[in-house]
CSV table of C-alpha atoms in Angstrom, one decimal:
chain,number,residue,atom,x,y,z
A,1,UNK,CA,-20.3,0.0,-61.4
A,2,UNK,CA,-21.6,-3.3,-61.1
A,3,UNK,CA,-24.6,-4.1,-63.7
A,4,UNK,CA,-27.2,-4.8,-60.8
A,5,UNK,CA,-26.2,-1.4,-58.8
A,6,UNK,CA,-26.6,0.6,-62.6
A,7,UNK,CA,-30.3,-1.2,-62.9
A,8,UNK,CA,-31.0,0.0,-59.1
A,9,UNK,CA,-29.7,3.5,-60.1
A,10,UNK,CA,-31.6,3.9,-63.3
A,11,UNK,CA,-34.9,2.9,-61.4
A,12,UNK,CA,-33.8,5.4,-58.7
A,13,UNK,CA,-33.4,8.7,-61.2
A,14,UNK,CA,-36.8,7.7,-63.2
A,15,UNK,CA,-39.0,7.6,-60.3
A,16,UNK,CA,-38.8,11.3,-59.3
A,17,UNK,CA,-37.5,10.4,-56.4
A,18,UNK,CA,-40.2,8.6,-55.2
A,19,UNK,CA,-39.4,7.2,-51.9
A,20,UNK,CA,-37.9,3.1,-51.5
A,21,UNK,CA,-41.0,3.1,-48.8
A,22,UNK,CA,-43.9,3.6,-48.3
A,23,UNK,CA,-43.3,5.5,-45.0
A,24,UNK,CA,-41.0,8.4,-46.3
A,25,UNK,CA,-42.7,11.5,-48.3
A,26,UNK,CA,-39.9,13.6,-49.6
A,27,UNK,CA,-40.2,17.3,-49.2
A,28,UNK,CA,-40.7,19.2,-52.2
A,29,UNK,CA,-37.9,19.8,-54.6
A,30,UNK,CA,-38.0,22.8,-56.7
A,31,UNK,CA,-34.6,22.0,-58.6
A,32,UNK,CA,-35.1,21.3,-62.2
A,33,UNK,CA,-32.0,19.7,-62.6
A,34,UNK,CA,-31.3,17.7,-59.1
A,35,UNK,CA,-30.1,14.5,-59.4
A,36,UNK,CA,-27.5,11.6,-57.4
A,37,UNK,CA,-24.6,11.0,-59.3
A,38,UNK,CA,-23.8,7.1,-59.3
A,39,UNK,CA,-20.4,7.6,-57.6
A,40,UNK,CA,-21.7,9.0,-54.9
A,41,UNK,CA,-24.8,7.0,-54.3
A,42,UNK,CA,-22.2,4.1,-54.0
A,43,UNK,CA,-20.3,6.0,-50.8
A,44,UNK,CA,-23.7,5.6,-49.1
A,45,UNK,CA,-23.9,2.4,-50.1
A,46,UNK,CA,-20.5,1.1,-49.3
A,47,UNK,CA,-20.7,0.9,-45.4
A,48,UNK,CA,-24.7,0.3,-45.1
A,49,UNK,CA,-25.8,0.0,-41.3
A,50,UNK,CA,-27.7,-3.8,-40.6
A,51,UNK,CA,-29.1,-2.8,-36.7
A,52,UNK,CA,-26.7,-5.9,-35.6
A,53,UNK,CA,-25.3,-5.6,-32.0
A,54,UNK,CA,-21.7,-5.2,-33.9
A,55,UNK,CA,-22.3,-2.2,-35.7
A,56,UNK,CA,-22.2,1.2,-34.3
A,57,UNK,CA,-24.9,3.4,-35.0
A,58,UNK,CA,-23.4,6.5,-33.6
A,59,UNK,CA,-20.9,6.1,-36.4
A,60,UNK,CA,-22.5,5.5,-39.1
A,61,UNK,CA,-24.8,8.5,-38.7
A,62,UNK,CA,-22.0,10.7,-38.4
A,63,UNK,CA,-20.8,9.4,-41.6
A,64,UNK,CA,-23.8,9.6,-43.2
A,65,UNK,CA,-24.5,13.4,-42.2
A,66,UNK,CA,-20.7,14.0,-43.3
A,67,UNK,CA,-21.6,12.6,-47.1
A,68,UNK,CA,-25.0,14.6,-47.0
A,69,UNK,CA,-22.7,18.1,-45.8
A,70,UNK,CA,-20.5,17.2,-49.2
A,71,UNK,CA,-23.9,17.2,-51.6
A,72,UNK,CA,-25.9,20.4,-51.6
A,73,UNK,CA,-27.9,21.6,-54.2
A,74,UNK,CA,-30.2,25.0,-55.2
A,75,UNK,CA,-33.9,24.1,-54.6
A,76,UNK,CA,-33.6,21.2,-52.3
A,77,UNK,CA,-34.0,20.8,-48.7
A,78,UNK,CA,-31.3,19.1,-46.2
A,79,UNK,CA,-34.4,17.1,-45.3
A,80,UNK,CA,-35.2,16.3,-48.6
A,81,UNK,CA,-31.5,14.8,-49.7
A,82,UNK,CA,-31.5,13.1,-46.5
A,83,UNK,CA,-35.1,11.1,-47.0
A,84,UNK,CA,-33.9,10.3,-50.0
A,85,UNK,CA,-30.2,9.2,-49.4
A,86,UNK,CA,-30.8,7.6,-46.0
A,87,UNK,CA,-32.8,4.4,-47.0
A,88,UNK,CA,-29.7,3.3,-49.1
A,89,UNK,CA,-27.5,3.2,-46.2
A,90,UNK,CA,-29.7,0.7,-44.2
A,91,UNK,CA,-29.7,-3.4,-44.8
A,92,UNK,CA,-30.8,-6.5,-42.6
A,93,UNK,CA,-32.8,-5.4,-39.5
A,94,UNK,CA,-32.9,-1.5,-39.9
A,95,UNK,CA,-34.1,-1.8,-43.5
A,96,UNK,CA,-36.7,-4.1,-42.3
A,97,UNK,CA,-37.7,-1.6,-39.6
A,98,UNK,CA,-38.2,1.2,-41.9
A,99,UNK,CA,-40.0,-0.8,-44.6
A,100,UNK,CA,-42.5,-1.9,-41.9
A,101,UNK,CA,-43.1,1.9,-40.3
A,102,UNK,CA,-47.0,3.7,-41.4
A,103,UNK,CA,-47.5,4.4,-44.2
A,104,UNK,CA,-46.7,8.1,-45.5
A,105,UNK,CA,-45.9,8.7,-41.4
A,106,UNK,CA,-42.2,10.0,-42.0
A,107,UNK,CA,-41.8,13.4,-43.9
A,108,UNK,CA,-39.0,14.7,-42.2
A,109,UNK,CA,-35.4,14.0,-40.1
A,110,UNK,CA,-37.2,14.2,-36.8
A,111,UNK,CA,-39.9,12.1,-38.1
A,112,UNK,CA,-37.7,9.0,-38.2
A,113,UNK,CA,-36.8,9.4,-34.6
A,114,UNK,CA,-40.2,7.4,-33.5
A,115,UNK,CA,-38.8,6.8,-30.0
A,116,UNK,CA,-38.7,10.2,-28.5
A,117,UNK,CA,-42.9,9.4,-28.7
A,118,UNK,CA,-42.4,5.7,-27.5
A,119,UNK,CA,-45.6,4.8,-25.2
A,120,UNK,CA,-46.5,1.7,-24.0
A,121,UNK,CA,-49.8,-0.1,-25.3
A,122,UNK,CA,-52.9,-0.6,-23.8
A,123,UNK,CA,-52.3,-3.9,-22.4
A,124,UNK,CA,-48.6,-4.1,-23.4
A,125,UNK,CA,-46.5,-6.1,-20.7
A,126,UNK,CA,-43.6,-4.3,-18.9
A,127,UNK,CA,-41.4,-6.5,-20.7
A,128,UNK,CA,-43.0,-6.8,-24.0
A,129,UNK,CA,-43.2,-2.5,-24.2
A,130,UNK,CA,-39.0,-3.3,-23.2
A,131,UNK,CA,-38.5,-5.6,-26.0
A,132,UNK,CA,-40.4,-3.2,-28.4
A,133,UNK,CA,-38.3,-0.2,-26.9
A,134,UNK,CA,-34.8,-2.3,-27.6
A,135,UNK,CA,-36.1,-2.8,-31.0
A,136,UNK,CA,-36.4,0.6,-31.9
A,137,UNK,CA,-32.9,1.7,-30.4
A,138,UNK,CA,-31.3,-1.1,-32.8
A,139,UNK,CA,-33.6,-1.4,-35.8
A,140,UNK,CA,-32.5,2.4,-37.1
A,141,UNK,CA,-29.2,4.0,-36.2
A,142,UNK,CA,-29.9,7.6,-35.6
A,143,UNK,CA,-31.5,6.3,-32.1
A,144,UNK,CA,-27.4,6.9,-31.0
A,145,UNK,CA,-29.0,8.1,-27.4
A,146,UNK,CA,-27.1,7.9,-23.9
A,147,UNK,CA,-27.5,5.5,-21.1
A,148,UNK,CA,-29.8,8.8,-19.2
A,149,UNK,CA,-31.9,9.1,-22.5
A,150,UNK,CA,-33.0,5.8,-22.6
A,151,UNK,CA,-33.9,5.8,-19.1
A,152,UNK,CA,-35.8,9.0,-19.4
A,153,UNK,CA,-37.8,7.8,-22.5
A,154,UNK,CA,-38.4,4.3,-21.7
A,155,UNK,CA,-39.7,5.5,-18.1
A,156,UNK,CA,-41.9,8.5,-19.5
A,157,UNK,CA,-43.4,6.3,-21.7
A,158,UNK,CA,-44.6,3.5,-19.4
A,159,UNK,CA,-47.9,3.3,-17.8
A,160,UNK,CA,-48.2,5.1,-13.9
A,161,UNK,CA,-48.3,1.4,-12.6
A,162,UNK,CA,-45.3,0.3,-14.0
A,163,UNK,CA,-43.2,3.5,-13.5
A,164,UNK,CA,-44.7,3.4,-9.5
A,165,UNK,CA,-43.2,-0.3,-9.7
A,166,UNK,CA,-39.8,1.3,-10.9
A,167,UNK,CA,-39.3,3.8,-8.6
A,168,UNK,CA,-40.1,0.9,-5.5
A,169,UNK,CA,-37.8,-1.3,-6.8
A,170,UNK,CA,-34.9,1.7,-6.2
A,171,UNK,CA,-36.8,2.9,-3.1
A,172,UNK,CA,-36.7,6.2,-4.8
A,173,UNK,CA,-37.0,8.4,-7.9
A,174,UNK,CA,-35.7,6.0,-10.7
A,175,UNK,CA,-34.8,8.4,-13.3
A,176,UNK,CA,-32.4,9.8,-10.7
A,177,UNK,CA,-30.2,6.5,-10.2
A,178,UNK,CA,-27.3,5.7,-12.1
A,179,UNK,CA,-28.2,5.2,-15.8
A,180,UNK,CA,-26.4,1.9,-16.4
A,181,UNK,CA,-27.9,0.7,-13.5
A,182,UNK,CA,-30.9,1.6,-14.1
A,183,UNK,CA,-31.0,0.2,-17.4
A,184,UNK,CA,-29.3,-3.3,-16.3
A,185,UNK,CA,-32.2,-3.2,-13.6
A,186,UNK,CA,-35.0,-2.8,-16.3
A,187,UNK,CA,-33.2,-5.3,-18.4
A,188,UNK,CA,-33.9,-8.1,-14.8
A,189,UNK,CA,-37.4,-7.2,-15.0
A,190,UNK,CA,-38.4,-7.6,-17.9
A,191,UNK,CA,-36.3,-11.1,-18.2
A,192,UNK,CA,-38.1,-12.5,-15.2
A,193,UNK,CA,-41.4,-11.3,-16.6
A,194,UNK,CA,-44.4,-13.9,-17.8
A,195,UNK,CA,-44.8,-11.8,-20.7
A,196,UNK,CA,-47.5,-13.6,-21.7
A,197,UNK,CA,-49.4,-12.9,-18.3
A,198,UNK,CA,-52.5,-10.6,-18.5
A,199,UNK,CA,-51.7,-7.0,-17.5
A,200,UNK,CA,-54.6,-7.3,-14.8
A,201,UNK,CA,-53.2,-10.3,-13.1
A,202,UNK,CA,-49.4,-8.7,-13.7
A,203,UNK,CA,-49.1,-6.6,-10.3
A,204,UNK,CA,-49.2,-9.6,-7.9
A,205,UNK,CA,-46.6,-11.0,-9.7
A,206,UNK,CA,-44.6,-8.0,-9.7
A,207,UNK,CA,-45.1,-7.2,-5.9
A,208,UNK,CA,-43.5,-10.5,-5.7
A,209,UNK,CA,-40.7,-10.3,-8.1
A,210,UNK,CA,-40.0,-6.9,-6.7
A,211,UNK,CA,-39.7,-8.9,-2.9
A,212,UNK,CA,-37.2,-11.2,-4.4
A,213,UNK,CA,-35.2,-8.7,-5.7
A,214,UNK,CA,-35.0,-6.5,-3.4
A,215,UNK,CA,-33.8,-9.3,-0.6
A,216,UNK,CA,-30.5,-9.6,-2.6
A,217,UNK,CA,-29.8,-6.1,-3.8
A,218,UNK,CA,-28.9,-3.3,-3.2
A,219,UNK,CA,-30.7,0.1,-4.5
A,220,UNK,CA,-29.3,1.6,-7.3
């Protein structure tokens, strides 16, 4: 084991298993005696997930739940060894995402999948709240969700003016078009949006966004 990853190791055993952020408060562990071996600290370490465009997040959190599976212990939670394993397995982008979540705001699995409560902000411009969406489904892998998911989520958690301005640009009910689609169509908007426009001058412009669309396509 190389000398800097036994350094990072011996920090990692002596800190109680303090979390590497701020964000993450592991679940109580009433083992005595738990602890990571080195070996197997390096597995999760060996194929770390960077939120690049090139790696696949649906594989690498079925990898990482496979390693998790192999190390049970008396006295400690699957949450718990998951907290504290999971941080090691992230680099580049993801790592930055989680080092930049609330503080003490993730105690749990669930808790790291912050875009099933995506909302826009209060002034937040369509394509602005679509930027901060993609960001979320690249910066941390377990967001692994299908085409229909991100539809459902990112149009739930819009304002009423901007999902009404969906559902004319399909002359219809957008969550019931075609998923790809639907996404490629959001991914238009939000291209040809100002987004540094004010949200109360933003609907004139999308009226007429929406008029120059719609003259060369075809609903969804």
């Amino acid at each position: 084991m190389a000398e800097g990853n036994e350094d990072a190791m011996e920090q990692f055993l002596n800190t109680s298993f303090e979390p590497v952020t701020d964000a993450i408060i592991i679940p109580p562990i009433q083992a005595n005696n738990f602890e990571v071996h080195p070996t197997f600290l390096q597995l999760f370490q060996s194929n770390q997930f960077s939120g690049e465009d090139d790696h696949d997040p649906n594989l690498h959190v079925s990898g990482f739940l496979e390693l998790c599976r192999l190390h049970k212990h008396n006295g400690v939670s699957t949450d718990a060894i998951r907290l504290i394993l999971f941080p090691f397995t992230l680099k580049g982008k993801a790592k930055e995402w989680l080092r930049n979540e609330p503080e003490r705001s993730i105690t749990s699995w669930d808790d790291l999948r912050e875009i099933d409560h995506f909302s826009q902000n209060d002034g937040e411009s369509f394509g602005a709240a679509w930027k901060r969406f993609k960001g979320l489904l690249t910066a941390c892998p377990q967001y692994a969700l299908q085409a229909g998911d991100k539809v459902r989520l990112f149009y739930h958690g819009i304002c009423p003016a901007d999902r009404k301005f969906l559902n004319a640009a399909v002359n219809g009910s957008f969550v019931n078009k075609d998923p790809a689609a639907s996404l490629q169509l959001i991914e238009e908007l939000a291209a040809e949006e100002n987004e540094d426009v004010p949200s109360s001058k933003r609907g004139i412009l999308q009226v007429d966004r929406l008029d120059i669309l719609l003259t060369g396509q075809q609903s969804l």
